[in-house]
Amino acid sequence: MATVIEALQQKLTQQLDCIYQGIDIDMQTSELAAQLIEIMRITEYCQVVEPFANHWSEKDIIMITYGDSILKSNEAPLTTLAKFIDSYFNCINGVHILPFFPYSSDDGFAVIDYSSVNEGLGSWADISAIASKRRLMADLVINHCSSRSLWFENFIKGEGVGHDYFFCAQPDDDLSQVVRPRTSPLLRPTETANGLKHVWCTFSHDQVDFDFSNPKVLQEFVTIIRQYLDAGVNIFRLDAVAFLWKIVGSKSINLAQTHEVVRLLRTLIEHAQHDAVIITETNIPNTQNLTYFGNANEAHAIYNFSLPPLLINTLITGSCLYLKRWLMSMPPAQDGTTYFNFIASHDGVGLRPAEGLLEEEEIKTLVDTMEMFGGKISCRTTETGEQKPYEMNIALFDALQGTTKGKDTWGLQRFLCAHSIMLALEGIPGIYIHSLLGTRNDYEKLANTSHNRSINRHRWDFDQITAELSNHASEHAQVLTEMTKLINLRTQQVAFSPNATQFTLHLGLQLFGFWRQSRNRKQSIFCISNISDQVMDLPISELNLIITETWTDLISGQEITDLTETIALQPYQTVWISNC
């Protein structure tokens, strides 16, 4: 054990040397490394770290939800959520509960107190109860906290814990290169006991950014990580981590120190709990996003942010040109890493990850179509001062209610087609609770908050949604039934393991397909979707299926007896043709 700890301390010291190079901190990095080991209680929990280990399988599906997405009178929302999951989502083995802490804005992402559960949601006991049955994913809101936090109050007072936690700059500093997804002023003037300070705010003036050049901030977050592990958190979502390190005069995004902090957190977490996972939330262009894998020593998983806009574009245009081109360019994730695939979440559909992948005209058509289906568009200010669409805010079920030609009758089929593609792709699927329930745009909440993202953050009344799900003719019941069927099929196929082999098929622009093969090479699945509103013929002979094996479409259950036949795929129909 002593040798393991010594090696760990040496590794952490090297990482801290990289992070704080050129910065005068009040202790030796070796001393800081020892303190981090103590905070994480690694001497008590130290586990053998197997390099390049995959702590996931085809059975892993993560459901994304707010703690209060389902509400019942006189019951803590987390208690209601747990009951609802047990009743309706038994096909799901993981849950991402979005920030469940006291907060002041941004639906939880302006955290007031990281160590407490929002009393309006429940308690740590409720969190641990959910974690006892499923893998629990929680947010580490690491870039910023609420301006109403005790830490920021102490910053204003100039004393106490947090008084030196926040990053400040000067209005006359060169901040022209800073990349951020908001149009509000970057600096927040704040009167403090030490005079007027200008606090860096990447997102809003209620979300004040931390200064990680102060090691106390790092120590604070390592303390938070240990508490979350103790509560049963198994997956850490590093929110907005790309903006973590700031340097005046730079873009202050994706800096080398940020990557080193991610590497250090992975080192600490995997030594404390070997199967815990880090997922980086970096809503940035695809090539930048991929760098957060490092050499299988940074994020275990990265959000596949380019998938949502490309897949929606494919289904509304009836052409898979851009989706196929992107898929062919994506490197297979090496062992120890994987993709986190999603097509809907609590946020909107980001457009920056489509930059360089979709033509400007394609993006304009996509934006116009989403507006036609009732969506809202959020913009950012570019380096030249131009207003540019940054995010499309719309419920996925509404986003897929038609094509560029307008709404049609294929909405449900198109919606299910999107998920049949996502569920089969290399990586771990993340499914938003409102996609499982077929929730529509919430215009009432949008009007009440005036925040575009509210359109896709509906809160269901427990009795209302259970009544809808009991009515087999309701749209919501149909969505859940079909989604459950797809999920159950996926979790039974070893060829859908997140790191199983994947190759893109070339079947024209209206048929999107790829081939998955299990790592033991025993199972092959050809995943082919008609992404158009017309019947399309699929010549089985083009798949070169092995004639000595029996092939079956897993979704329909139909056996393919003639390998020379042609299958007529209905609009938005998907087949998963498997040999076992």
PDB file of N, CA and C in Angstrom, residues 44-118:
ATOM      1  N   GLU A  44      -7.457   5.005   2.821  1.00  0.00           N
ATOM      2  CA  GLU A  44      -8.514   4.123   3.327  1.00  0.00           C
ATOM      3  C   GLU A  44      -9.175   3.332   2.209  1.00  0.00           C
ATOM      4  N   TYR A  45      -9.351   3.985   1.049  1.00  0.00           N
ATOM      5  CA  TYR A  45     -10.117   3.384  -0.038  1.00  0.00           C
ATOM      6  C   TYR A  45      -9.276   2.960  -1.230  1.00  0.00           C
ATOM      7  N   CYS A  46      -7.980   3.151  -1.175  1.00  0.00           N
ATOM      8  CA  CYS A  46      -7.124   2.989  -2.359  1.00  0.00           C
ATOM      9  C   CYS A  46      -7.411   1.686  -3.106  1.00  0.00           C
ATOM     10  N   GLN A  47      -7.690   1.810  -4.398  1.00  0.00           N
ATOM     11  CA  GLN A  47      -8.009   0.657  -5.224  1.00  0.00           C
ATOM     12  C   GLN A  47      -7.014   0.566  -6.372  1.00  0.00           C
ATOM     13  N   VAL A  48      -6.809  -0.648  -6.821  1.00  0.00           N
ATOM     14  CA  VAL A  48      -5.901  -0.886  -7.938  1.00  0.00           C
ATOM     15  C   VAL A  48      -6.517  -0.299  -9.203  1.00  0.00           C
ATOM     16  N   VAL A  49      -5.767   0.515  -9.903  1.00  0.00           N
ATOM     17  CA  VAL A  49      -6.260   1.143 -11.126  1.00  0.00           C
ATOM     18  C   VAL A  49      -5.757   0.347 -12.318  1.00  0.00           C
ATOM     19  N   GLU A  50      -6.697  -0.255 -13.016  1.00  0.00           N
ATOM     20  CA  GLU A  50      -6.348  -1.011 -14.220  1.00  0.00           C
ATOM     21  C   GLU A  50      -6.380  -0.064 -15.408  1.00  0.00           C
ATOM     22  N   PRO A  51      -5.240   0.174 -16.044  1.00  0.00           N
ATOM     23  CA  PRO A  51      -5.230   1.119 -17.167  1.00  0.00           C
ATOM     24  C   PRO A  51      -6.076   0.627 -18.329  1.00  0.00           C
ATOM     25  N   PHE A  52      -6.736   1.575 -18.987  1.00  0.00           N
ATOM     26  CA  PHE A  52      -7.534   1.300 -20.191  1.00  0.00           C
ATOM     27  C   PHE A  52      -8.695   0.336 -19.907  1.00  0.00           C
ATOM     28  N   ALA A  53      -9.207   0.358 -18.675  1.00  0.00           N
ATOM     29  CA  ALA A  53     -10.352  -0.490 -18.342  1.00  0.00           C
ATOM     30  C   ALA A  53     -11.650   0.200 -18.750  1.00  0.00           C
ATOM     31  N   ASN A  54     -12.606  -0.583 -19.252  1.00  0.00           N
ATOM     32  CA  ASN A  54     -13.917  -0.065 -19.635  1.00  0.00           C
ATOM     33  C   ASN A  54     -14.923  -0.391 -18.531  1.00  0.00           C
ATOM     34  N   HIS A  55     -15.380   0.632 -17.845  1.00  0.00           N
ATOM     35  CA  HIS A  55     -16.316   0.429 -16.732  1.00  0.00           C
ATOM     36  C   HIS A  55     -17.752   0.630 -17.198  1.00  0.00           C
ATOM     37  N   TRP A  56     -18.089  -0.005 -18.325  1.00  0.00           N
ATOM     38  CA  TRP A  56     -19.416   0.130 -18.905  1.00  0.00           C
ATOM     39  C   TRP A  56     -19.644  -1.033 -19.858  1.00  0.00           C
ATOM     40  N   SER A  57     -20.895  -1.233 -20.232  1.00  0.00           N
ATOM     41  CA  SER A  57     -21.254  -2.312 -21.162  1.00  0.00           C
ATOM     42  C   SER A  57     -22.493  -1.898 -21.934  1.00  0.00           C
ATOM     43  N   GLU A  58     -22.961  -2.827 -22.783  1.00  0.00           N
ATOM     44  CA  GLU A  58     -24.171  -2.561 -23.567  1.00  0.00           C
ATOM     45  C   GLU A  58     -25.399  -2.362 -22.683  1.00  0.00           C
ATOM     46  N   LYS A  59     -25.329  -2.750 -21.413  1.00  0.00           N
ATOM     47  CA  LYS A  59     -26.470  -2.629 -20.501  1.00  0.00           C
ATOM     48  C   LYS A  59     -26.602  -1.229 -19.913  1.00  0.00           C
ATOM     49  N   ASP A  60     -25.606  -0.387 -20.129  1.00  0.00           N
ATOM     50  CA  ASP A  60     -25.627   0.951 -19.533  1.00  0.00           C
ATOM     51  C   ASP A  60     -26.422   1.933 -20.378  1.00  0.00           C
ATOM     52  N   ILE A  61     -27.477   2.465 -19.786  1.00  0.00           N
ATOM     53  CA  ILE A  61     -28.289   3.533 -20.370  1.00  0.00           C
ATOM     54  C   ILE A  61     -28.475   4.571 -19.263  1.00  0.00           C
ATOM     55  N   ILE A  62     -28.223   5.837 -19.559  1.00  0.00           N
ATOM     56  CA  ILE A  62     -28.378   6.893 -18.567  1.00  0.00           C
ATOM     57  C   ILE A  62     -29.610   7.736 -18.900  1.00  0.00           C
ATOM     58  N   MET A  63     -30.537   7.825 -17.951  1.00  0.00           N
ATOM     59  CA  MET A  63     -31.701   8.688 -18.113  1.00  0.00           C
ATOM     60  C   MET A  63     -31.394  10.038 -17.477  1.00  0.00           C
ATOM     61  N   ILE A  64     -31.599  11.120 -18.216  1.00  0.00           N
ATOM     62  CA  ILE A  64     -31.286  12.475 -17.765  1.00  0.00           C
ATOM     63  C   ILE A  64     -32.561  13.140 -17.264  1.00  0.00           C
ATOM     64  N   THR A  65     -32.519  13.701 -16.050  1.00  0.00           N
ATOM     65  CA  THR A  65     -33.732  14.300 -15.491  1.00  0.00           C
ATOM     66  C   THR A  65     -33.395  15.338 -14.437  1.00  0.00           C
ATOM     67  N   TYR A  66     -34.296  16.269 -14.254  1.00  0.00           N
ATOM     68  CA  TYR A  66     -34.224  17.127 -13.079  1.00  0.00           C
ATOM     69  C   TYR A  66     -34.836  16.372 -11.897  1.00  0.00           C
ATOM     70  N   GLY A  67     -34.455  16.777 -10.703  1.00  0.00           N
ATOM     71  CA  GLY A  67     -35.007  16.143  -9.513  1.00  0.00           C
ATOM     72  C   GLY A  67     -36.490  16.372  -9.354  1.00  0.00           C
ATOM     73  N   ASP A  68     -37.003  17.426  -9.993  1.00  0.00           N
ATOM     74  CA  ASP A  68     -38.430  17.747  -9.870  1.00  0.00           C
ATOM     75  C   ASP A  68     -39.161  17.665 -11.212  1.00  0.00           C
ATOM     76  N   SER A  69     -38.712  16.774 -12.081  1.00  0.00           N
ATOM     77  CA  SER A  69     -39.407  16.613 -13.369  1.00  0.00           C
ATOM     78  C   SER A  69     -40.780  15.977 -13.202  1.00  0.00           C
ATOM     79  N   ILE A  70     -40.957  15.224 -12.106  1.00  0.00           N
ATOM     80  CA  ILE A  70     -42.246  14.607 -11.786  1.00  0.00           C
ATOM     81  C   ILE A  70     -42.648  15.079 -10.388  1.00  0.00           C
ATOM     82  N   LEU A  71     -43.827  15.689 -10.266  1.00  0.00           N
ATOM     83  CA  LEU A  71     -44.252  16.265  -8.989  1.00  0.00           C
ATOM     84  C   LEU A  71     -45.537  15.630  -8.487  1.00  0.00           C
ATOM     85  N   LYS A  72     -45.586  15.401  -7.188  1.00  0.00           N
ATOM     86  CA  LYS A  72     -46.776  14.854  -6.539  1.00  0.00           C
ATOM     87  C   LYS A  72     -47.028  15.628  -5.255  1.00  0.00           C
ATOM     88  N   SER A  73     -48.281  15.943  -4.999  1.00  0.00           N
ATOM     89  CA  SER A  73     -48.632  16.742  -3.824  1.00  0.00           C
ATOM     90  C   SER A  73     -48.158  16.067  -2.547  1.00  0.00           C
ATOM     91  N   ASN A  74     -47.623  16.877  -1.654  1.00  0.00           N
ATOM     92  CA  ASN A  74     -47.236  16.428  -0.314  1.00  0.00           C
ATOM     93  C   ASN A  74     -46.182  15.313  -0.334  1.00  0.00           C
ATOM     94  N   GLU A  75     -45.304  15.338  -1.341  1.00  0.00           N
ATOM     95  CA  GLU A  75     -44.244  14.343  -1.404  1.00  0.00           C
ATOM     96  C   GLU A  75     -42.978  14.999  -1.950  1.00  0.00           C
ATOM     97  N   ALA A  76     -41.837  14.670  -1.364  1.00  0.00           N
ATOM     98  CA  ALA A  76     -40.572  15.217  -1.848  1.00  0.00           C
ATOM     99  C   ALA A  76     -40.360  14.780  -3.296  1.00  0.00           C
ATOM    100  N   PRO A  77     -40.019  15.715  -4.195  1.00  0.00           N
ATOM    101  CA  PRO A  77     -39.856  15.361  -5.615  1.00  0.00           C
ATOM    102  C   PRO A  77     -38.890  14.210  -5.863  1.00  0.00           C
ATOM    103  N   LEU A  78     -37.785  14.129  -5.107  1.00  0.00           N
ATOM    104  CA  LEU A  78     -36.846  13.023  -5.314  1.00  0.00           C
ATOM    105  C   LEU A  78     -37.469  11.687  -4.939  1.00  0.00           C
ATOM    106  N   THR A  79     -38.359  11.682  -3.946  1.00  0.00           N
ATOM    107  CA  THR A  79     -39.087  10.458  -3.586  1.00  0.00           C
ATOM    108  C   THR A  79     -40.026  10.068  -4.718  1.00  0.00           C
ATOM    109  N   THR A  80     -40.722  11.068  -5.259  1.00  0.00           N
ATOM    110  CA  THR A  80     -41.637  10.822  -6.386  1.00  0.00           C
ATOM    111  C   THR A  80     -40.863  10.313  -7.604  1.00  0.00           C
ATOM    112  N   LEU A  81     -39.724  10.951  -7.877  1.00  0.00           N
ATOM    113  CA  LEU A  81     -38.908  10.535  -9.020  1.00  0.00           C
ATOM    114  C   LEU A  81     -38.470   9.088  -8.878  1.00  0.00           C
ATOM    115  N   ALA A  82     -38.028   8.712  -7.677  1.00  0.00           N
ATOM    116  CA  ALA A  82     -37.561   7.338  -7.450  1.00  0.00           C
ATOM    117  C   ALA A  82     -38.685   6.338  -7.702  1.00  0.00           C
ATOM    118  N   LYS A  83     -39.877   6.643  -7.219  1.00  0.00           N
ATOM    119  CA  LYS A  83     -41.025   5.747  -7.428  1.00  0.00           C
ATOM    120  C   LYS A  83     -41.371   5.657  -8.910  1.00  0.00           C
ATOM    121  N   PHE A  84     -41.320   6.798  -9.596  1.00  0.00           N
ATOM    122  CA  PHE A  84     -41.669   6.821 -11.014  1.00  0.00           C
ATOM    123  C   PHE A  84     -40.673   6.008 -11.828  1.00  0.00           C
ATOM    124  N   ILE A  85     -39.386   6.169 -11.509  1.00  0.00           N
ATOM    125  CA  ILE A  85     -38.349   5.401 -12.213  1.00  0.00           C
ATOM    126  C   ILE A  85     -38.570   3.913 -12.005  1.00  0.00           C
ATOM    127  N   ASP A  86     -38.829   3.509 -10.770  1.00  0.00           N
ATOM    128  CA  ASP A  86     -39.036   2.095 -10.467  1.00  0.00           C
ATOM    129  C   ASP A  86     -40.263   1.539 -11.189  1.00  0.00           C
ATOM    130  N   SER A  87     -41.273   2.381 -11.384  1.00  0.00           N
ATOM    131  CA  SER A  87     -42.526   1.923 -12.001  1.00  0.00           C
ATOM    132  C   SER A  87     -42.457   1.878 -13.521  1.00  0.00           C
ATOM    133  N   TYR A  88     -41.759   2.839 -14.124  1.00  0.00           N
ATOM    134  CA  TYR A  88     -41.852   2.987 -15.577  1.00  0.00           C
ATOM    135  C   TYR A  88     -40.523   2.837 -16.325  1.00  0.00           C
ATOM    136  N   PHE A  89     -39.399   2.953 -15.643  1.00  0.00           N
ATOM    137  CA  PHE A  89     -38.109   2.953 -16.336  1.00  0.00           C
ATOM    138  C   PHE A  89     -37.195   1.828 -15.864  1.00  0.00           C
ATOM    139  N   ASN A  90     -37.735   0.653 -15.663  1.00  0.00           N
ATOM    140  CA  ASN A  90     -36.899  -0.463 -15.224  1.00  0.00           C
ATOM    141  C   ASN A  90     -35.874  -0.870 -16.279  1.00  0.00           C
ATOM    142  N   CYS A  91     -36.069  -0.418 -17.505  1.00  0.00           N
ATOM    143  CA  CYS A  91     -35.114  -0.721 -18.575  1.00  0.00           C
ATOM    144  C   CYS A  91     -33.846   0.129 -18.456  1.00  0.00           C
ATOM    145  N   ILE A  92     -33.855   1.095 -17.550  1.00  0.00           N
ATOM    146  CA  ILE A  92     -32.750   2.040 -17.397  1.00  0.00           C
ATOM    147  C   ILE A  92     -31.938   1.671 -16.164  1.00  0.00           C
ATOM    148  N   ASN A  93     -30.617   1.595 -16.303  1.00  0.00           N
ATOM    149  CA  ASN A  93     -29.786   1.232 -15.137  1.00  0.00           C
ATOM    150  C   ASN A  93     -28.965   2.392 -14.604  1.00  0.00           C
ATOM    151  N   GLY A  94     -29.148   3.593 -15.187  1.00  0.00           N
ATOM    152  CA  GLY A  94     -28.410   4.759 -14.721  1.00  0.00           C
ATOM    153  C   GLY A  94     -29.274   6.003 -14.772  1.00  0.00           C
ATOM    154  N   VAL A  95     -29.033   6.911 -13.833  1.00  0.00           N
ATOM    155  CA  VAL A  95     -29.810   8.151 -13.776  1.00  0.00           C
ATOM    156  C   VAL A  95     -28.867   9.337 -13.591  1.00  0.00           C
ATOM    157  N   HIS A  96     -29.018  10.333 -14.438  1.00  0.00           N
ATOM    158  CA  HIS A  96     -28.327  11.606 -14.249  1.00  0.00           C
ATOM    159  C   HIS A  96     -29.338  12.586 -13.670  1.00  0.00           C
ATOM    160  N   ILE A  97     -29.204  12.876 -12.378  1.00  0.00           N
ATOM    161  CA  ILE A  97     -30.056  13.885 -11.759  1.00  0.00           C
ATOM    162  C   ILE A  97     -29.324  15.210 -11.878  1.00  0.00           C
ATOM    163  N   LEU A  98     -29.901  16.117 -12.652  1.00  0.00           N
ATOM    164  CA  LEU A  98     -29.301  17.431 -12.858  1.00  0.00           C
ATOM    165  C   LEU A  98     -29.185  18.148 -11.515  1.00  0.00           C
ATOM    166  N   PRO A  99     -28.414  19.242 -11.414  1.00  0.00           N
ATOM    167  CA  PRO A  99     -28.053  19.806 -10.108  1.00  0.00           C
ATOM    168  C   PRO A  99     -29.199  19.812  -9.094  1.00  0.00           C
ATOM    169  N   PHE A 100     -28.955  19.127  -7.993  1.00  0.00           N
ATOM    170  CA  PHE A 100     -29.996  18.978  -6.965  1.00  0.00           C
ATOM    171  C   PHE A 100     -29.636  19.762  -5.703  1.00  0.00           C
ATOM    172  N   PHE A 101     -28.849  20.807  -5.880  1.00  0.00           N
ATOM    173  CA  PHE A 101     -28.362  21.608  -4.764  1.00  0.00           C
ATOM    174  C   PHE A 101     -29.154  22.911  -4.662  1.00  0.00           C
ATOM    175  N   PRO A 102     -29.062  23.615  -3.542  1.00  0.00           N
ATOM    176  CA  PRO A 102     -29.652  24.956  -3.472  1.00  0.00           C
ATOM    177  C   PRO A 102     -29.046  25.828  -4.570  1.00  0.00           C
ATOM    178  N   TYR A 103     -29.871  26.615  -5.252  1.00  0.00           N
ATOM    179  CA  TYR A 103     -29.371  27.407  -6.380  1.00  0.00           C
ATOM    180  C   TYR A 103     -30.146  28.717  -6.465  1.00  0.00           C
ATOM    181  N   SER A 104     -29.636  29.616  -7.300  1.00  0.00           N
ATOM    182  CA  SER A 104     -30.287  30.922  -7.451  1.00  0.00           C
ATOM    183  C   SER A 104     -30.778  31.193  -8.869  1.00  0.00           C
ATOM    184  N   SER A 105     -30.271  30.452  -9.860  1.00  0.00           N
ATOM    185  CA  SER A 105     -30.716  30.667 -11.242  1.00  0.00           C
ATOM    186  C   SER A 105     -30.268  29.508 -12.123  1.00  0.00           C
ATOM    187  N   ASP A 106     -30.616  29.608 -13.417  1.00  0.00           N
ATOM    188  CA  ASP A 106     -30.204  28.641 -14.440  1.00  0.00           C
ATOM    189  C   ASP A 106     -30.614  27.216 -14.074  1.00  0.00           C
ATOM    190  N   ASP A 107     -31.792  27.074 -13.479  1.00  0.00           N
ATOM    191  CA  ASP A 107     -32.352  25.761 -13.144  1.00  0.00           C
ATOM    192  C   ASP A 107     -31.342  24.842 -12.470  1.00  0.00           C
ATOM    193  N   GLY A 108     -30.569  25.398 -11.537  1.00  0.00           N
ATOM    194  CA  GLY A 108     -29.672  24.573 -10.736  1.00  0.00           C
ATOM    195  C   GLY A 108     -28.202  24.797 -10.987  1.00  0.00           C
ATOM    196  N   PHE A 109     -27.845  25.431 -12.107  1.00  0.00           N
ATOM    197  CA  PHE A 109     -26.438  25.561 -12.464  1.00  0.00           C
ATOM    198  C   PHE A 109     -25.788  26.839 -11.913  1.00  0.00           C
ATOM    199  N   ALA A 110     -26.476  27.506 -10.992  1.00  0.00           N
ATOM    200  CA  ALA A 110     -25.865  28.574 -10.197  1.00  0.00           C
ATOM    201  C   ALA A 110     -25.965  28.101  -8.752  1.00  0.00           C
ATOM    202  N   VAL A 111     -25.002  27.273  -8.345  1.00  0.00           N
ATOM    203  CA  VAL A 111     -25.078  26.554  -7.080  1.00  0.00           C
ATOM    204  C   VAL A 111     -24.746  27.479  -5.908  1.00  0.00           C
ATOM    205  N   ILE A 112     -25.624  27.459  -4.898  1.00  0.00           N
ATOM    206  CA  ILE A 112     -25.392  28.239  -3.681  1.00  0.00           C
ATOM    207  C   ILE A 112     -24.564  27.439  -2.680  1.00  0.00           C
ATOM    208  N   ASP A 113     -24.859  26.139  -2.577  1.00  0.00           N
ATOM    209  CA  ASP A 113     -24.173  25.293  -1.588  1.00  0.00           C
ATOM    210  C   ASP A 113     -24.000  23.895  -2.168  1.00  0.00           C
ATOM    211  N   TYR A 114     -22.751  23.516  -2.424  1.00  0.00           N
ATOM    212  CA  TYR A 114     -22.453  22.228  -3.044  1.00  0.00           C
ATOM    213  C   TYR A 114     -22.630  21.059  -2.080  1.00  0.00           C
ATOM    214  N   SER A 115     -22.665  21.327  -0.799  1.00  0.00           N
ATOM    215  CA  SER A 115     -22.681  20.253   0.189  1.00  0.00           C
ATOM    216  C   SER A 115     -24.081  19.870   0.642  1.00  0.00           C
ATOM    217  N   SER A 116     -25.100  20.567   0.134  1.00  0.00           N
ATOM    218  CA  SER A 116     -26.474  20.320   0.578  1.00  0.00           C
ATOM    219  C   SER A 116     -27.365  19.941  -0.595  1.00  0.00           C
ATOM    220  N   VAL A 117     -28.412  19.202  -0.273  1.00  0.00           N
ATOM    221  CA  VAL A 117     -29.470  18.925  -1.248  1.00  0.00           C
ATOM    222  C   VAL A 117     -30.541  19.992  -1.079  1.00  0.00           C
ATOM    223  N   ASN A 118     -31.032  20.508  -2.173  1.00  0.00           N
ATOM    224  CA  ASN A 118     -32.116  21.487  -2.141  1.00  0.00           C
ATOM    225  C   ASN A 118     -33.284  20.927  -1.336  1.00  0.00           C
TER     226      ASN A 118
END
